[in-house]
């Protein structure tokens, strides 16, 4: 059941086209699409001298700060160390997004290194995003019921937004249970394996999404990543008997902070105003969000190029380190009164307020979409 449209009585004036309808029904701006491709041809190569140190330094800083949060006796310093750990590990974790877009041969060894250094230790191996996130970019899937990363959040009930953030707090515990208990059980009980793969093996927000079986080389990668994550998760639980609950509890709190940051970023990555219809590339762009400079905090809550999320939907294969320059060139080319400027927004708080207002106006007096009910 989709969200119910407002009904008009015989004496009511015809409804005026909403901003949402103007956006979702917008035809492609071919000048924008061609220009975006043309002006970025020379910056489309992933640079290992940026990817490797950025990922490794972020991870090293995050783990060092996590150790500080566990070991430091001073509460205030431990809290500061925990915050630093959240921000650094969050940045390191978001390289999972780059792994889904860069050419498989672009950065030899990077996928394996990321999984060993970040993905498996944080119980979020790349299998949970690869072959999932690309569906979100599929021309005919974006914003539909087949999109694993889309919900019409702006059209849901007001309580849906706090719930959307709250579930992120529980994600680290859920990942621990998944890898330590459910995956090993699935190895010996096929129905459990099928259930875990279809419903609990993707970083998706659409509760109706069911994952298809892994095949070929990807299936082999899944096996080794699952094995590594399960061994690590069991080892983490075993540390309780050697060191008590405190170290693991602090680590889970830090990872909850990472998950909440990511959920807040997800909340403002799109306007979430599509009710399931297929959209043009330009409409998808306008339903997505750029938070370009001078917004001062976006580099923290939307790192690794994700402050240019709308631009990323125009140019999904462009490396994260090139998005800032691509934005500069397109802004210079099109100016402020253009389709390109339509996806640029001033900051997180403005976007959260916009979505919250929308839920109060639309979600408060209309039926919730099917996916909202499922959530």
Tab-separated table of C-alpha atoms in Angstrom:
chain	number	residue	atom	x	y	z
A	1	UNK	CA	0.000	0.000	0.000
A	2	UNK	CA	1.495	3.339	-1.076
A	3	UNK	CA	0.961	6.591	0.730
A	4	UNK	CA	-2.599	7.714	0.151
A	5	UNK	CA	-2.956	10.849	-1.927
A	6	UNK	CA	-5.008	13.640	-0.420
A	7	UNK	CA	-8.602	13.515	-1.598
A	8	UNK	CA	-10.416	16.560	-2.949
A	9	UNK	CA	-14.129	17.032	-2.664
A	10	UNK	CA	-16.430	18.322	-5.404
A	11	UNK	CA	-16.104	21.892	-4.214
A	12	UNK	CA	-12.387	21.898	-3.630
A	13	UNK	CA	-9.974	23.749	-5.855
A	14	UNK	CA	-7.612	21.566	-7.911
A	15	UNK	CA	-4.425	20.746	-6.081
A	16	UNK	CA	-1.388	22.687	-7.217
A	17	UNK	CA	1.685	20.695	-8.307
A	18	UNK	CA	3.892	20.141	-5.281
A	19	UNK	CA	7.639	20.730	-5.185
A	20	UNK	CA	8.003	16.962	-4.859
A	21	UNK	CA	6.026	16.345	-8.049
A	22	UNK	CA	8.098	18.924	-9.906
A	23	UNK	CA	11.257	17.196	-8.792
A	24	UNK	CA	10.326	13.554	-9.268
A	25	UNK	CA	8.712	14.160	-12.646
A	26	UNK	CA	11.535	16.282	-14.000
A	27	UNK	CA	12.974	15.258	-17.360
A	28	UNK	CA	16.704	14.872	-17.782
A	29	UNK	CA	18.752	18.039	-18.169
A	30	UNK	CA	20.946	16.738	-20.972
A	31	UNK	CA	23.220	19.791	-20.901
A	32	UNK	CA	24.017	19.135	-17.247
A	33	UNK	CA	24.618	15.430	-17.817
A	34	UNK	CA	26.898	15.993	-20.812
A	35	UNK	CA	28.799	18.816	-19.153
A	36	UNK	CA	29.344	16.849	-15.931
A	37	UNK	CA	30.940	14.038	-17.940
A	38	UNK	CA	33.011	16.372	-20.125
A	39	UNK	CA	34.552	18.576	-17.427
A	40	UNK	CA	35.634	15.661	-15.230
A	41	UNK	CA	37.340	13.396	-17.763
A	42	UNK	CA	40.811	14.380	-16.557
A	43	UNK	CA	40.099	13.702	-12.848
A	44	UNK	CA	38.457	10.299	-13.038
A	45	UNK	CA	41.396	8.134	-11.936
A	46	UNK	CA	41.553	6.846	-8.373
A	47	UNK	CA	44.863	7.915	-6.818
A	48	UNK	CA	46.508	5.317	-4.572
A	49	UNK	CA	48.664	8.020	-2.965
A	50	UNK	CA	45.425	9.471	-1.538
A	51	UNK	CA	43.331	6.359	-0.878
A	52	UNK	CA	45.924	4.317	1.007
A	53	UNK	CA	47.227	6.900	3.527
A	54	UNK	CA	43.739	8.344	4.109
A	55	UNK	CA	42.260	4.949	4.948
A	56	UNK	CA	45.221	3.645	6.972
A	57	UNK	CA	45.781	6.839	8.987
A	58	UNK	CA	42.050	7.130	9.745
A	59	UNK	CA	41.958	3.527	10.959
A	60	UNK	CA	45.152	3.844	13.009
A	61	UNK	CA	43.929	7.040	14.676
A	62	UNK	CA	40.548	5.457	15.359
A	63	UNK	CA	41.999	2.357	17.010
A	64	UNK	CA	44.533	4.362	19.024
A	65	UNK	CA	41.793	6.657	20.294
A	66	UNK	CA	39.592	3.636	21.067
A	67	UNK	CA	42.416	2.186	23.148
A	68	UNK	CA	42.624	5.514	24.949
A	69	UNK	CA	38.888	5.506	25.654
A	70	UNK	CA	39.261	2.046	27.217
A	71	UNK	CA	42.488	2.592	29.142
A	72	UNK	CA	42.434	6.228	30.292
A	73	UNK	CA	41.213	6.655	33.882
A	74	UNK	CA	40.223	10.315	33.525
A	75	UNK	CA	36.565	10.349	32.431
A	76	UNK	CA	36.736	13.598	30.478
A	77	UNK	CA	39.838	12.534	28.546
A	78	UNK	CA	38.334	9.107	27.914
A	79	UNK	CA	35.208	10.740	26.463
A	80	UNK	CA	37.296	12.994	24.214
A	81	UNK	CA	39.300	9.985	23.100
A	82	UNK	CA	36.062	8.148	22.358
A	83	UNK	CA	34.776	11.028	20.215
A	84	UNK	CA	38.032	11.098	18.243
A	85	UNK	CA	37.717	7.341	17.759
A	86	UNK	CA	34.150	7.691	16.483
A	87	UNK	CA	35.110	10.315	13.893
A	88	UNK	CA	38.240	8.508	12.704
A	89	UNK	CA	36.676	5.042	12.491
A	90	UNK	CA	33.635	6.548	10.788
A	91	UNK	CA	35.878	7.986	8.090
A	92	UNK	CA	37.767	4.713	7.703
A	93	UNK	CA	34.508	2.747	7.507
A	94	UNK	CA	33.057	4.939	4.760
A	95	UNK	CA	35.694	3.717	2.330
A	96	UNK	CA	33.288	0.798	1.915
A	97	UNK	CA	31.339	3.177	-0.316
A	98	UNK	CA	34.352	3.721	-2.554
A	99	UNK	CA	34.905	-0.034	-2.850
A	100	UNK	CA	31.538	-0.414	-4.561
A	101	UNK	CA	32.375	2.141	-7.270
A	102	UNK	CA	36.076	2.038	-8.101
A	103	UNK	CA	37.146	-0.314	-10.858
A	104	UNK	CA	38.158	-3.688	-9.444
A	105	UNK	CA	41.697	-3.285	-10.845
A	106	UNK	CA	42.128	0.394	-9.946
A	107	UNK	CA	43.725	-0.062	-6.514
A	108	UNK	CA	45.366	-3.505	-6.261
A	109	UNK	CA	45.085	-4.936	-2.759
A	110	UNK	CA	42.950	-2.102	-1.389
A	111	UNK	CA	39.759	-4.159	-0.988
A	112	UNK	CA	41.606	-6.925	0.880
A	113	UNK	CA	43.492	-4.451	3.073
A	114	UNK	CA	40.344	-2.514	3.912
A	115	UNK	CA	38.536	-5.689	4.940
A	116	UNK	CA	41.439	-6.820	7.127
A	117	UNK	CA	42.039	-3.423	8.725
A	118	UNK	CA	38.509	-1.998	8.941
A	119	UNK	CA	35.695	-4.165	7.601
A	120	UNK	CA	36.222	-7.348	9.599
A	121	UNK	CA	37.353	-5.650	12.859
A	122	UNK	CA	34.223	-3.465	12.743
A	123	UNK	CA	32.099	-6.492	11.745
A	124	UNK	CA	31.086	-4.730	8.533
A	125	UNK	CA	32.957	-6.544	5.738
A	126	UNK	CA	32.554	-5.205	2.231
A	127	UNK	CA	30.165	-8.058	1.302
A	128	UNK	CA	27.483	-6.107	3.166
A	129	UNK	CA	27.657	-3.253	0.652
A	130	UNK	CA	29.052	-4.707	-2.555
A	131	UNK	CA	26.393	-5.757	-5.059
A	132	UNK	CA	23.871	-3.934	-2.888
A	133	UNK	CA	24.754	-0.263	-3.174
A	134	UNK	CA	25.003	-0.458	-6.968
A	135	UNK	CA	21.279	-1.325	-7.052
A	136	UNK	CA	20.628	2.092	-5.501
A	137	UNK	CA	22.319	3.658	-8.529
A	138	UNK	CA	20.445	1.584	-11.110
A	139	UNK	CA	18.508	3.946	-13.369
A	140	UNK	CA	15.167	2.156	-13.008
A	141	UNK	CA	15.495	1.147	-9.336
A	142	UNK	CA	16.335	4.393	-7.550
A	143	UNK	CA	13.549	5.412	-5.191
A	144	UNK	CA	11.407	2.385	-6.009
A	145	UNK	CA	10.478	-0.612	-3.869
A	146	UNK	CA	13.464	-2.429	-5.425
A	147	UNK	CA	15.949	0.121	-4.093
A	148	UNK	CA	17.625	-1.297	-0.948
A	149	UNK	CA	18.692	2.166	0.192
A	150	UNK	CA	15.547	4.213	-0.194
A	151	UNK	CA	12.504	4.914	1.952
A	152	UNK	CA	10.131	7.883	1.505
A	153	UNK	CA	11.153	9.183	4.921
A	154	UNK	CA	9.838	12.684	4.269
A	155	UNK	CA	6.334	11.248	3.773
A	156	UNK	CA	6.204	9.007	6.848
A	157	UNK	CA	4.839	9.599	10.322
A	158	UNK	CA	6.737	12.055	12.589
A	159	UNK	CA	7.893	9.258	14.916
A	160	UNK	CA	9.636	7.481	12.032
A	161	UNK	CA	12.664	9.816	12.126
A	162	UNK	CA	13.586	9.255	15.821
A	163	UNK	CA	13.068	5.532	15.282
A	164	UNK	CA	15.288	5.658	12.193
A	165	UNK	CA	18.123	7.106	14.299
A	166	UNK	CA	17.470	4.932	17.361
A	167	UNK	CA	17.875	1.627	15.508
A	168	UNK	CA	21.423	2.677	14.601
A	169	UNK	CA	22.357	2.575	18.290
A	170	UNK	CA	21.668	-1.160	18.268
A	171	UNK	CA	23.566	-1.914	15.062
A	172	UNK	CA	26.907	-2.953	16.648
A	173	UNK	CA	25.210	-5.472	18.939
A	174	UNK	CA	23.205	-6.774	15.975
A	175	UNK	CA	26.391	-7.162	13.912
A	176	UNK	CA	28.071	-8.988	16.802
A	177	UNK	CA	25.173	-11.415	17.126
A	178	UNK	CA	25.056	-11.897	13.362
A	179	UNK	CA	28.723	-12.804	12.977
A	180	UNK	CA	29.227	-14.703	16.249
A	181	UNK	CA	25.977	-16.689	16.312
A	182	UNK	CA	23.815	-16.506	13.182
A	183	UNK	CA	26.512	-17.023	10.546
A	184	UNK	CA	28.015	-20.102	12.308
A	185	UNK	CA	24.496	-21.494	12.770
A	186	UNK	CA	23.839	-20.912	9.091
A	187	UNK	CA	26.887	-22.963	8.215
A	188	UNK	CA	25.122	-26.055	9.558
A	189	UNK	CA	21.440	-25.108	9.137
A	190	UNK	CA	20.616	-24.120	5.519
A	191	UNK	CA	17.331	-22.285	6.300
A	192	UNK	CA	19.167	-20.075	8.795
A	193	UNK	CA	21.885	-19.412	6.223
A	194	UNK	CA	19.260	-18.408	3.650
A	195	UNK	CA	17.486	-16.116	6.121
A	196	UNK	CA	20.691	-14.422	7.278
A	197	UNK	CA	21.862	-13.831	3.719
A	198	UNK	CA	18.568	-12.512	2.394
A	199	UNK	CA	17.621	-10.246	5.301
A	200	UNK	CA	20.673	-9.563	7.475
A	201	UNK	CA	23.638	-9.328	5.112
A	202	UNK	CA	23.132	-5.931	3.491
A	203	UNK	CA	23.534	-2.368	4.674
A	204	UNK	CA	20.066	-1.426	3.495
A	205	UNK	CA	17.220	0.605	4.971
A	206	UNK	CA	14.398	-0.894	2.893
A	207	UNK	CA	12.848	-3.670	5.032
A	208	UNK	CA	11.298	-5.262	1.930
A	209	UNK	CA	14.685	-5.842	0.287
A	210	UNK	CA	15.717	-9.473	-0.113
A	211	UNK	CA	19.236	-10.220	-1.248
A	212	UNK	CA	19.882	-12.634	-4.102
A	213	UNK	CA	22.429	-15.470	-3.680
A	214	UNK	CA	26.092	-14.606	-4.216
A	215	UNK	CA	27.700	-16.119	-7.289
A	216	UNK	CA	31.128	-16.726	-8.789
A	217	UNK	CA	34.147	-14.857	-7.438
A	218	UNK	CA	31.939	-12.767	-5.162
A	219	UNK	CA	30.652	-15.933	-3.458
A	220	UNK	CA	34.245	-16.924	-2.681
A	221	UNK	CA	34.932	-13.482	-1.233
A	222	UNK	CA	31.790	-13.760	0.869
A	223	UNK	CA	32.975	-17.075	2.332
A	224	UNK	CA	36.326	-15.703	3.498
A	225	UNK	CA	34.894	-12.428	4.754
A	226	UNK	CA	32.182	-14.222	6.710
A	227	UNK	CA	34.730	-16.618	8.167
A	228	UNK	CA	36.999	-13.790	9.251
A	229	UNK	CA	34.151	-11.757	10.753
A	230	UNK	CA	32.805	-14.771	12.648
A	231	UNK	CA	36.185	-15.715	14.108
A	232	UNK	CA	36.731	-12.095	15.144
A	233	UNK	CA	33.254	-11.737	16.682
A	234	UNK	CA	33.664	-14.911	18.736
A	235	UNK	CA	37.081	-13.689	19.875
A	236	UNK	CA	35.571	-10.379	20.970
A	237	UNK	CA	32.978	-12.153	23.092
A	238	UNK	CA	35.729	-14.342	24.558
A	239	UNK	CA	37.600	-11.231	25.742
A	240	UNK	CA	34.882	-10.747	28.340
A	241	UNK	CA	36.194	-13.767	30.253
A	242	UNK	CA	39.748	-12.396	30.209
A	243	UNK	CA	39.186	-8.643	30.663
A	244	UNK	CA	35.604	-8.226	31.845
A	245	UNK	CA	32.754	-6.430	30.098
A	246	UNK	CA	34.177	-2.888	30.209
A	247	UNK	CA	36.507	-2.965	27.145
A	248	UNK	CA	33.895	-4.601	24.908
A	249	UNK	CA	31.142	-2.327	26.199
A	250	UNK	CA	33.193	0.801	25.466
A	251	UNK	CA	34.047	-0.515	21.995
A	252	UNK	CA	30.360	-1.151	21.292
A	253	UNK	CA	29.465	2.344	22.507
A	254	UNK	CA	32.048	3.847	20.147
A	255	UNK	CA	30.722	1.759	17.271
A	256	UNK	CA	27.187	2.863	18.143
A	257	UNK	CA	28.426	6.433	17.767
A	258	UNK	CA	29.826	5.544	14.350
A	259	UNK	CA	26.508	3.962	13.351
A	260	UNK	CA	24.497	6.991	14.516
A	261	UNK	CA	26.759	9.364	12.583
A	262	UNK	CA	26.236	7.256	9.487
A	263	UNK	CA	22.478	7.131	10.023
A	264	UNK	CA	22.312	10.910	10.403
A	265	UNK	CA	24.312	11.281	7.201
A	266	UNK	CA	21.949	8.845	5.494
A	267	UNK	CA	18.979	10.853	6.744
A	268	UNK	CA	20.189	13.935	4.871
A	269	UNK	CA	21.750	12.184	1.856
A	270	UNK	CA	18.443	12.538	-0.019
A	271	UNK	CA	15.221	14.485	0.300
A	272	UNK	CA	13.338	11.160	0.488
A	273	UNK	CA	10.279	12.501	-1.325
A	274	UNK	CA	9.741	9.802	-3.940
A	275	UNK	CA	6.841	7.396	-3.414
A	276	UNK	CA	8.047	4.600	-5.667
A	277	UNK	CA	7.887	5.870	-9.234
A	278	UNK	CA	10.885	5.586	-11.549
A	279	UNK	CA	12.817	8.852	-11.848
A	280	UNK	CA	15.044	10.437	-14.460
A	281	UNK	CA	18.742	10.852	-13.638
A	282	UNK	CA	18.173	14.588	-13.156
A	283	UNK	CA	15.247	13.926	-10.798
A	284	UNK	CA	17.433	11.513	-8.843
A	285	UNK	CA	20.092	14.212	-8.665
A	286	UNK	CA	17.616	16.782	-7.333
A	287	UNK	CA	16.312	14.294	-4.765
A	288	UNK	CA	19.912	13.897	-3.558
A	289	UNK	CA	21.983	16.346	-1.538
A	290	UNK	CA	25.234	18.261	-1.858
A	291	UNK	CA	26.488	20.168	1.190
A	292	UNK	CA	29.441	22.023	-0.342
A	293	UNK	CA	31.735	24.559	1.319
A	294	UNK	CA	31.495	26.802	3.243
A	295	UNK	CA	29.483	24.396	5.433
A	296	UNK	CA	32.145	23.897	8.166
A	297	UNK	CA	31.133	20.545	9.700
A	298	UNK	CA	30.242	18.527	6.615
A	299	UNK	CA	33.794	17.260	6.323
A	300	UNK	CA	33.219	15.463	9.663
A	301	UNK	CA	29.702	14.047	9.217
A	302	UNK	CA	29.964	13.423	5.455
A	303	UNK	CA	33.622	12.477	4.864
A	304	UNK	CA	35.217	10.628	1.934
A	305	UNK	CA	33.409	12.813	-0.597
A	306	UNK	CA	29.895	12.158	0.711
A	307	UNK	CA	29.205	15.859	1.212
A	308	UNK	CA	28.802	15.781	-2.608
A	309	UNK	CA	26.261	12.967	-2.614
A	310	UNK	CA	24.071	14.448	-5.354
A	311	UNK	CA	27.104	15.004	-7.570
A	312	UNK	CA	28.085	11.411	-6.864
A	313	UNK	CA	24.730	10.319	-8.307
A	314	UNK	CA	25.587	12.195	-11.491
A	315	UNK	CA	29.108	10.727	-11.638
A	316	UNK	CA	29.102	7.542	-9.521
A	317	UNK	CA	32.516	6.329	-10.698
A	318	UNK	CA	34.322	9.590	-9.938
A	319	UNK	CA	36.819	9.071	-7.054
A	320	UNK	CA	35.965	10.816	-3.799
A	321	UNK	CA	39.064	13.009	-3.935
A	322	UNK	CA	37.898	14.509	-7.266
A	323	UNK	CA	34.388	15.498	-6.238
A	324	UNK	CA	35.400	18.853	-4.747
A	325	UNK	CA	37.120	19.909	-7.955
A	326	UNK	CA	34.215	18.601	-10.036
A	327	UNK	CA	31.827	20.699	-7.936
A	328	UNK	CA	33.988	23.781	-8.403
A	329	UNK	CA	34.025	23.346	-12.172
A	330	UNK	CA	30.290	22.736	-12.486
A	331	UNK	CA	29.409	25.614	-10.177
A	332	UNK	CA	31.608	27.889	-12.264
A	333	UNK	CA	30.019	26.641	-15.466
A	334	UNK	CA	26.345	26.821	-14.411
A	335	UNK	CA	26.172	29.454	-11.672
A	336	UNK	CA	23.591	29.653	-8.916
A	337	UNK	CA	20.403	29.753	-11.021
A	338	UNK	CA	20.591	26.292	-12.573
A	339	UNK	CA	19.582	22.683	-12.247
A	340	UNK	CA	23.006	21.940	-10.806
A	341	UNK	CA	22.535	24.464	-8.004
A	342	UNK	CA	19.179	22.869	-7.112
A	343	UNK	CA	20.834	20.020	-5.204
A	344	UNK	CA	23.143	22.220	-3.115
A	345	UNK	CA	22.056	22.740	0.497
A	346	UNK	CA	23.558	24.721	3.420
A	347	UNK	CA	23.954	22.023	6.096
A	348	UNK	CA	22.666	19.057	8.084
A	349	UNK	CA	20.409	20.932	10.506
A	350	UNK	CA	18.505	22.678	7.724
A	351	UNK	CA	17.966	19.358	5.967
A	352	UNK	CA	16.841	17.538	9.115
A	353	UNK	CA	14.397	20.370	9.850
A	354	UNK	CA	13.047	20.157	6.303
A	355	UNK	CA	12.410	16.416	6.530
A	356	UNK	CA	10.936	16.749	10.038
A	357	UNK	CA	8.523	19.445	8.849
A	358	UNK	CA	7.546	17.267	5.921
A	359	UNK	CA	6.700	14.322	8.183
A	360	UNK	CA	4.543	16.585	10.333
A	361	UNK	CA	2.661	18.069	7.372
A	362	UNK	CA	2.426	15.027	5.112
A	363	UNK	CA	3.017	12.010	7.351
A	364	UNK	CA	0.745	13.302	10.082
A	365	UNK	CA	-2.392	13.371	7.912
A	366	UNK	CA	-1.907	10.634	5.358
A	367	UNK	CA	-1.394	6.888	5.408
A	368	UNK	CA	2.154	5.642	5.735
A	369	UNK	CA	3.786	4.037	2.708
A	370	UNK	CA	4.046	0.262	2.705
A	371	UNK	CA	7.754	0.376	3.487
A	372	UNK	CA	7.102	2.645	6.460
A	373	UNK	CA	4.650	0.117	7.827
A	374	UNK	CA	7.200	-2.653	7.390
A	375	UNK	CA	9.813	-0.628	9.234
